[in-house]
Coordinates of C-alpha atoms in Angstrom, one line a residue:
X18 CA 40.1 -16.6 -1.0
X19 CA 39.3 -14.1 1.8
X20 CA 36.5 -16.4 2.9
X21 CA 38.9 -19.3 3.2
X22 CA 41.2 -17.3 5.4
X23 CA 38.3 -16.3 7.6
X24 CA 37.2 -19.9 7.9
X25 CA 40.7 -20.8 8.9
X26 CA 40.5 -18.3 11.7
X27 CA 37.4 -20.0 13.1
X28 CA 38.9 -23.4 12.8
X29 CA 42.4 -22.4 13.9
X30 CA 41.7 -20.0 16.8
X31 CA 41.5 -22.8 19.4
X32 CA 44.8 -24.3 18.2
X33 CA 46.5 -20.9 18.5
X34 CA 45.0 -20.3 22.0
X35 CA 46.2 -23.8 23.1
X36 CA 49.7 -23.1 21.7
X37 CA 49.8 -19.7 23.5
X38 CA 48.7 -21.3 26.8
X39 CA 51.3 -24.0 26.5
X40 CA 54.0 -21.5 25.7
X41 CA 53.0 -19.3 28.6
X42 CA 52.8 -22.1 31.1
X43 CA 56.0 -23.9 30.1
X44 CA 58.3 -20.9 29.5
X45 CA 57.3 -18.8 32.5
X46 CA 60.3 -17.7 34.6
X47 CA 60.6 -19.7 37.8
X48 CA 59.4 -17.7 40.8
X49 CA 59.5 -18.5 44.6
X50 CA 56.9 -16.0 45.8
X51 CA 53.2 -16.3 46.6
X52 CA 52.2 -15.5 43.0
X53 CA 54.2 -18.5 41.8
X54 CA 52.4 -20.7 44.4
X55 CA 49.1 -19.9 42.7
X56 CA 50.3 -21.2 39.4
X57 CA 50.8 -24.8 38.1
X58 CA 53.3 -23.6 35.4
X59 CA 56.3 -25.9 34.8
X60 CA 58.8 -26.6 32.1
X61 CA 57.7 -28.8 29.2
X62 CA 57.5 -32.4 30.3
X63 CA 57.4 -31.6 34.1
X64 CA 54.5 -31.5 36.5
X65 CA 53.7 -28.2 38.1
X66 CA 51.6 -28.0 41.3
X67 CA 49.4 -25.1 42.4
X68 CA 49.9 -24.7 46.1
X69 CA 47.5 -21.7 46.7
X70 CA 44.1 -21.1 45.2
X71 CA 43.8 -18.4 42.5
X72 CA 43.2 -14.8 43.5
X73 CA 43.0 -11.5 41.5
X74 CA 46.7 -11.6 40.9
X75 CA 46.4 -14.8 38.8
X76 CA 46.2 -13.7 35.1
X77 CA 47.5 -16.7 33.1
X78 CA 44.0 -17.6 31.8
X79 CA 40.4 -16.4 32.1
X80 CA 37.8 -17.6 34.6
X81 CA 40.1 -19.5 37.1
X82 CA 38.3 -21.6 39.7
X83 CA 38.8 -21.3 43.4
X84 CA 37.5 -24.8 44.2
X85 CA 40.4 -27.1 43.3
X86 CA 44.2 -27.0 43.3
X87 CA 45.7 -27.9 39.9
X88 CA 48.6 -30.2 39.0
X89 CA 49.5 -29.6 35.3
X90 CA 52.0 -30.9 32.8
X91 CA 52.4 -30.1 29.2
X92 CA 54.2 -32.9 27.4
X93 CA 55.7 -33.6 24.0
X94 CA 54.7 -37.2 23.2
X95 CA 57.2 -37.4 20.4
X96 CA 59.8 -37.7 23.3
X97 CA 58.2 -41.0 24.3
X98 CA 55.0 -42.6 25.8
X99 CA 54.1 -41.9 29.4
X100 CA 52.5 -43.4 32.5
X101 CA 50.5 -41.2 34.9
X102 CA 50.4 -42.6 38.5
X103 CA 48.0 -41.2 41.0
X104 CA 47.2 -41.8 44.7
X105 CA 44.0 -43.1 46.2
X106 CA 41.8 -40.1 46.7
X107 CA 39.2 -41.9 48.8
X108 CA 35.9 -40.0 48.5
X109 CA 37.5 -36.6 47.7
X110 CA 36.6 -35.1 44.4
X111 CA 39.3 -35.1 41.8
X112 CA 39.6 -35.3 38.0
X113 CA 42.4 -35.6 35.4
X114 CA 41.8 -33.9 32.1
X115 CA 43.7 -34.7 28.9
X116 CA 43.6 -31.7 26.7
X117 CA 44.3 -32.1 22.9
X118 CA 45.6 -29.7 20.3
X119 CA 42.1 -28.5 19.3
X120 CA 41.0 -27.9 22.9
X121 CA 38.8 -31.0 23.0
X122 CA 39.5 -33.4 25.8
X123 CA 38.8 -36.5 27.9
X124 CA 38.4 -36.4 31.7
X125 CA 38.6 -39.3 34.2
X126 CA 38.5 -39.3 37.9
X127 CA 36.1 -39.7 40.8
X128 CA 33.1 -39.7 38.4
X129 CA 34.5 -42.4 36.2
X130 CA 36.7 -44.6 38.4
X131 CA 36.0 -43.8 42.0
X132 CA 38.8 -42.8 44.3
X133 CA 41.5 -45.0 42.8
X134 CA 42.3 -44.2 39.2
X135 CA 45.1 -46.7 38.6
X136 CA 48.0 -46.2 36.2
X137 CA 47.1 -44.2 33.0
X138 CA 49.3 -45.2 30.0
X139 CA 49.5 -42.4 27.4
X140 CA 50.5 -43.6 23.9
X141 CA 51.1 -41.3 21.0
X142 CA 49.5 -42.5 17.8
X143 CA 49.8 -39.9 15.0
X144 CA 48.0 -42.2 12.6
X145 CA 44.8 -42.2 14.7
X146 CA 42.0 -40.0 13.6
X147 CA 40.6 -39.4 17.1
X148 CA 42.1 -39.7 20.5
X149 CA 40.4 -42.1 22.8
X150 CA 40.4 -43.4 26.4
X151 CA 40.0 -47.1 27.2
X152 CA 39.7 -48.9 30.5
X153 CA 41.5 -52.2 30.7
X154 CA 42.2 -54.8 33.4
X155 CA 45.5 -53.1 34.1
X156 CA 44.3 -49.5 34.2
X157 CA 43.5 -46.8 31.7
X158 CA 45.0 -46.4 28.2
X159 CA 45.0 -43.1 26.4
X160 CA 45.7 -43.3 22.6
X161 CA 46.5 -39.8 21.6
X162 CA 46.9 -38.3 18.1
X163 CA 48.0 -35.0 19.6
X164 CA 51.8 -34.6 19.8
X165 CA 51.5 -32.0 22.6
X166 CA 49.2 -32.9 25.4
X167 CA 47.9 -31.1 28.5
X168 CA 47.5 -33.3 31.6
X169 CA 45.5 -31.2 34.2
X170 CA 44.6 -32.7 37.6
X171 CA 42.1 -30.9 39.7
X172 CA 41.8 -31.8 43.4
X173 CA 39.0 -30.4 45.6
X174 CA 40.3 -28.4 48.6
X175 CA 38.8 -26.6 51.6
X176 CA 40.7 -23.4 51.5
X177 CA 39.4 -22.5 55.0
X178 CA 41.2 -25.5 56.5
X179 CA 45.0 -25.4 56.7
X180 CA 45.0 -29.1 57.4
X181 CA 43.0 -29.9 54.3
X182 CA 45.3 -27.8 52.2
X183 CA 48.2 -29.8 53.6
X184 CA 46.4 -33.1 52.7
X185 CA 45.9 -31.9 49.1
X186 CA 49.6 -31.0 48.9
X187 CA 50.5 -34.5 50.1
X188 CA 48.3 -36.0 47.4
X189 CA 49.9 -33.8 44.8
X190 CA 53.3 -35.1 45.9
X191 CA 52.1 -38.7 45.1
X192 CA 51.3 -37.9 41.5
X193 CA 53.9 -39.2 39.1
X194 CA 54.5 -38.8 35.4
X195 CA 57.2 -41.0 33.8
X196 CA 58.5 -42.0 30.4
X197 CA 57.9 -45.6 29.4
X198 CA 59.2 -45.7 25.8
X199 CA 62.0 -44.3 23.7
X200 CA 61.4 -41.2 21.6
X201 CA 59.2 -41.6 18.5
X202 CA 60.4 -40.9 15.0
X203 CA 58.8 -37.7 13.7
X204 CA 58.0 -38.3 10.0
X205 CA 58.5 -35.9 7.1
X206 CA 55.0 -34.6 7.3
X207 CA 55.6 -33.4 10.8
X208 CA 59.1 -31.9 10.4
X209 CA 58.9 -29.3 13.2
X210 CA 58.6 -25.5 13.1
X211 CA 62.0 -24.4 11.7
X212 CA 60.5 -23.3 8.4
X213 CA 57.5 -21.5 9.9
X214 CA 59.1 -19.2 12.5
X215 CA 56.9 -16.2 13.2
X216 CA 58.2 -13.1 11.2
X217 CA 59.4 -10.3 13.5
X218 CA 57.3 -7.2 13.1
X219 CA 54.5 -8.9 11.3
X220 CA 51.0 -7.6 11.5
X221 CA 48.2 -9.3 13.5
X222 CA 47.0 -11.3 10.5
X223 CA 50.3 -12.7 9.5
X224 CA 51.3 -13.4 13.1
X225 CA 48.1 -15.4 13.5
X226 CA 48.6 -17.5 10.4
X227 CA 52.3 -17.9 10.9
X228 CA 51.5 -19.3 14.4
X229 CA 48.9 -21.6 12.9
X230 CA 51.4 -22.8 10.3
X231 CA 53.8 -23.6 13.0
X232 CA 51.2 -25.7 14.8
X233 CA 50.0 -27.5 11.7
X234 CA 53.4 -29.3 11.1
X235 CA 52.7 -31.3 14.3
X236 CA 49.2 -32.4 13.5
X237 CA 48.7 -35.6 11.5
X238 CA 46.6 -35.3 8.3
X239 CA 44.1 -37.9 9.7
X240 CA 43.2 -35.5 12.5
X241 CA 42.4 -32.5 10.2
X242 CA 39.2 -33.7 8.6
X243 CA 38.2 -33.2 5.0
X244 CA 36.6 -29.8 5.5
X245 CA 39.8 -28.1 6.7
X246 CA 42.0 -30.1 4.4
X247 CA 40.2 -28.6 1.4
X248 CA 40.5 -25.1 2.8
X249 CA 44.2 -25.5 3.4
X250 CA 44.5 -26.7 -0.2
X251 CA 42.5 -23.7 -1.4
X252 CA 45.0 -21.3 0.2
X253 CA 48.0 -23.3 -1.1
X254 CA 49.3 -24.5 2.2
X255 CA 51.7 -27.5 2.4
X256 CA 53.4 -29.1 5.4
X257 CA 56.3 -27.0 6.6
X258 CA 55.2 -23.9 4.7
X259 CA 53.5 -20.7 5.9
X260 CA 49.8 -20.1 5.3
X261 CA 49.2 -17.1 3.0
X262 CA 52.6 -16.8 1.5
X263 CA 51.2 -15.0 -1.5
X264 CA 48.5 -13.0 0.3
X265 CA 48.6 -9.3 1.1
X266 CA 49.0 -8.4 4.7
X267 CA 45.8 -6.3 4.6
X268 CA 43.9 -9.3 3.4
X269 CA 45.1 -11.4 6.3
X270 CA 44.6 -8.7 8.8
X271 CA 41.0 -8.3 7.6
X272 CA 40.3 -12.0 7.8
X273 CA 41.6 -12.3 11.3
X274 CA 39.7 -9.2 12.5
X275 CA 36.4 -10.6 11.0
X276 CA 37.0 -14.0 12.3
X277 CA 37.7 -12.8 15.9
X278 CA 34.6 -10.6 15.7
X279 CA 32.5 -13.6 14.8
X280 CA 34.0 -15.6 17.7
X281 CA 33.3 -12.9 20.2
X282 CA 29.7 -12.7 18.9
X283 CA 29.6 -16.5 19.1
X284 CA 30.3 -16.4 22.8
X285 CA 26.8 -15.0 23.5
X286 CA 25.3 -17.9 21.6
X287 CA 27.5 -20.8 22.8
X288 CA 24.7 -22.5 24.6
X289 CA 21.0 -22.2 25.6
X290 CA 19.8 -19.2 27.6
X291 CA 17.9 -20.2 30.7
X292 CA 16.8 -17.4 33.1
X293 CA 19.5 -15.2 31.6
X294 CA 22.2 -17.9 32.1
X295 CA 24.0 -19.2 29.1
X296 CA 24.5 -22.9 29.5
X297 CA 26.6 -25.0 27.1
X298 CA 25.0 -28.4 27.5
X299 CA 27.3 -29.8 24.8
X300 CA 30.5 -29.2 26.8
X301 CA 33.4 -30.2 24.5
X302 CA 31.2 -32.2 22.1
X303 CA 32.0 -29.7 19.4
X304 CA 31.7 -32.0 16.4
X305 CA 32.1 -29.9 13.2
X306 CA 30.9 -26.7 14.9
X307 CA 34.0 -24.6 14.5
X308 CA 32.4 -21.5 15.9
X309 CA 31.3 -23.1 19.1
X310 CA 34.7 -24.6 19.7
X311 CA 36.4 -21.2 19.0
X312 CA 33.9 -19.3 21.2
X313 CA 34.5 -21.8 24.1
X314 CA 38.2 -21.5 23.6
X315 CA 38.0 -17.7 23.9
X316 CA 35.8 -17.6 26.9
X317 CA 36.6 -20.8 28.9
X318 CA 39.5 -22.7 27.3
X319 CA 39.8 -26.4 28.2
X320 CA 36.4 -26.8 29.9
X321 CA 35.5 -30.3 31.0
X322 CA 32.9 -32.6 29.3
X323 CA 29.4 -31.6 30.3
X324 CA 28.9 -34.8 32.4
X325 CA 32.0 -33.9 34.5
X326 CA 31.1 -30.2 35.0
X327 CA 28.7 -27.7 33.7
X328 CA 29.5 -23.9 33.6
X329 CA 26.4 -21.7 33.4
X330 CA 27.5 -18.0 32.8
X331 CA 25.5 -15.0 33.6
X332 CA 26.1 -11.5 32.1
X333 CA 22.5 -10.0 32.3
X334 CA 19.9 -9.6 35.0
X335 CA 16.3 -10.7 35.0
X336 CA 15.3 -7.5 33.0
X337 CA 18.0 -8.1 30.4
X338 CA 20.4 -5.4 31.7
X339 CA 24.2 -5.8 31.7
X340 CA 25.4 -6.6 35.2
X341 CA 27.0 -3.6 37.0
X342 CA 28.3 -3.6 40.6
X343 CA 26.9 -0.1 41.3
X344 CA 23.5 -1.9 41.8
X345 CA 22.6 -4.5 44.4
X346 CA 21.3 -7.9 43.2
X347 CA 19.6 -10.9 44.7
X348 CA 20.0 -14.5 43.6
X349 CA 17.3 -16.6 45.2
X350 CA 17.2 -20.4 45.2
X351 CA 13.7 -21.5 46.3
X352 CA 13.3 -24.5 48.7
X353 CA 14.4 -27.7 47.0
X354 CA 16.0 -25.8 44.1
X355 CA 19.6 -25.7 45.1
X356 CA 21.9 -27.0 42.3
X357 CA 21.5 -30.8 41.9
X358 CA 25.0 -32.2 41.7
X359 CA 26.8 -35.4 42.6
X360 CA 29.8 -33.6 44.0
X361 CA 29.6 -29.9 44.7
X362 CA 28.7 -26.5 43.3
X363 CA 30.2 -23.0 43.4
X364 CA 29.3 -19.5 42.2
X365 CA 32.3 -17.3 41.2
X366 CA 32.5 -13.6 40.6
X367 CA 34.6 -12.2 37.8
X368 CA 35.3 -8.8 36.2
X369 CA 33.7 -8.5 32.8
X370 CA 37.0 -9.7 31.2
X371 CA 37.1 -12.9 33.3
X372 CA 39.5 -12.0 36.2
X373 CA 38.7 -12.6 39.9
X374 CA 37.6 -9.5 41.8
X375 CA 39.6 -8.0 44.6
X376 CA 37.4 -7.2 47.6
X377 CA 37.8 -6.4 51.3
X378 CA 36.9 -9.9 52.6
X379 CA 38.9 -11.8 49.9
X380 CA 35.8 -13.8 48.9
X381 CA 35.8 -14.8 45.3
X382 CA 33.1 -17.5 45.3
X383 CA 30.5 -19.1 47.4
X384 CA 29.0 -22.6 47.3
X385 CA 27.6 -25.6 49.1
X386 CA 30.9 -25.9 51.1
X387 CA 30.8 -22.3 52.4
X388 CA 30.2 -22.5 56.1
X389 CA 29.3 -18.8 56.4
X390 CA 26.2 -19.2 54.2
X391 CA 22.9 -18.9 56.1
X392 CA 19.9 -20.8 54.6
X393 CA 16.2 -20.1 55.2
X394 CA 14.2 -22.3 57.6
X395 CA 12.6 -23.9 54.5
X396 CA 16.0 -24.7 52.9
X397 CA 16.1 -21.8 50.5
X398 CA 19.2 -19.7 49.9
X399 CA 19.4 -15.9 49.1
X400 CA 22.7 -14.6 47.9
X401 CA 23.4 -10.9 48.0
X402 CA 25.6 -9.6 45.2
X403 CA 26.8 -6.0 45.3
X404 CA 30.0 -3.8 45.4
X405 CA 29.1 -2.4 48.9
X406 CA 28.5 -4.8 51.8
X407 CA 24.8 -5.3 52.3
X408 CA 23.0 -4.1 55.4
X409 CA 22.3 -7.7 56.5
X410 CA 26.0 -8.4 56.8
X411 CA 28.6 -10.4 54.9
X412 CA 27.4 -13.9 55.5
X413 CA 25.6 -14.4 52.2
X414 CA 27.4 -11.6 50.3
X415 CA 29.4 -12.2 47.1
X416 CA 31.3 -9.0 46.5
X417 CA 31.2 -7.5 43.0
X418 CA 33.4 -4.9 41.4
X419 CA 32.3 -1.3 41.0
X420 CA 31.7 -1.8 37.3
X421 CA 30.7 -4.6 34.9
X422 CA 30.9 -8.2 36.1
X423 CA 29.9 -11.7 35.2
X424 CA 29.0 -14.8 37.2
X425 CA 29.9 -18.4 36.6
X426 CA 28.1 -21.2 38.3
X427 CA 30.2 -24.4 38.4
X428 CA 28.3 -27.7 38.7
X429 CA 30.6 -30.6 39.5
X430 CA 28.9 -33.8 38.6
X431 CA 25.7 -32.3 37.3
X432 CA 22.8 -34.8 37.6
X433 CA 20.7 -35.9 34.7
X434 CA 18.1 -33.3 35.8
X435 CA 20.6 -30.6 35.0
X436 CA 22.0 -32.2 31.9
X437 CA 18.5 -32.6 30.4
X438 CA 17.4 -29.1 31.2
X439 CA 14.9 -30.0 33.9
X440 CA 16.7 -27.7 36.4
X441 CA 18.0 -24.2 35.6
X442 CA 19.7 -21.5 37.8
X443 CA 17.3 -18.8 38.9
X444 CA 17.4 -15.3 37.4
X445 CA 19.4 -12.6 39.0
X446 CA 17.2 -9.7 40.2
X447 CA 18.4 -6.1 40.5
X448 CA 17.1 -4.5 43.6

C-alpha cells in the first residue's frame, strides 16, 4: 500500500502545486504599491495585469521572467463558458497559455496565428478525456476538461523604454474575458470540496493527500487514465472522500517524503544534458511520465510547449562544479553561434532556489534586445558572470549572488535547429 501512496505523490504533486498557485494568486490581498504592480494576481474569474517586470521582491513562483508582462486569469468554468478577446499585436511577440489542472497546457499567439488572434471561445466539457484547441473560421475554440483553468498572456516589453511599457499597458487594457453561457450543472461525481476539507494540525502527509482529495472531486474520471484510477482504487478512494482514511499518519508522511525526494532528484534528469545545460526538449509533452511532469512542476511550473519556448537550465560549470558567485565565469558564444530563435532570447540569473538576484545595477537578465551588450567584430559574444563587477566594465556583465546560483536561457520561438539538438548553448567556464 505504501508504494501506491508514493505513486500518488508523483502523479498528484503537479495538481497540488497548481491548486496552491491558484489559491495564492486569487486570494492574495489587494495591494496598491509597487510590489502589487509586479504581480498579475486577481480574484477568481478576473483578469490581473502585471504592470512592472518582476524583480527580487517577487516571490509568488520560481524562475519569473523579465522579458514579458503577464495578464493572468484563473477561472472556474463551472460558472459558464467564456470568450477571450485580444487586440491586434502587430509584429510584437505575445502568447496566451491555457494551463490545465495537471500543469499541461496549450499555447497560441504570434507563433500560431500572427498578430491577430481573434476571439477564443472556451468551453467546459467534463466528459472529454483530453483538452484540445481547434482553429475555426470564426476564431479559436478551446474544449477544456479542466474545471479550473489558468489563462496566462505574455506580452514582450522593452523595460528600458517608458513609451514601450505604456504601449503594452494599453494592449493589456484591450484584453477582455467575458461569460457567454449560463453556469454548468456540476454532477454528483464532482460534488465540490465540502467533505474533503483539510484537517487543521494535520501532518505533511495528510495535508498533501487531503489537498489532493479536494482537487480530485473536480476532475472527471475520463481525465484520470486507467493507471491512476487503479491506484486510487487500491487505496480505497471514492469521489468526495479523503485519500488514506484508514492509513497511519506516519505511513502517509513517509510516502510524501519519499515522493518529494524522488521529484527533486528527477529535476536533474528532466531533460538532456548539453554542455552542462539541462534541456527539456519534450516541453509539456509529458505523456505517462509522471516523474517528468512532477519535476517540471517543482522547478518551472506551467512552462510552454517546446515549440513556443525552450528553457535550458545551467547549475554546473564546464568542469562539473556547482555554480558559485565567489568565482568569475565566462559564457562565450562563438561567431554564428548565438541562439537561433524566431523571436528573441534571454539569459536570466537566479539564486539556487529560483529567485531573482538583487544587484547594484538592477540587471537580472541579458539578451538579444540588451542595447548595452558589446559584440566582437566577428559577431561573437562574451558574457561576464560574477558577483563583483568585472574589470572590463558592466556592459556585458550579468551579476551573480555571492553564493550558489543557476542560469536559465529562454529561447522564444526556438528554430528546428534547436529543437532537434543541432545547436546547444556553450559551456560556462570558470576563470
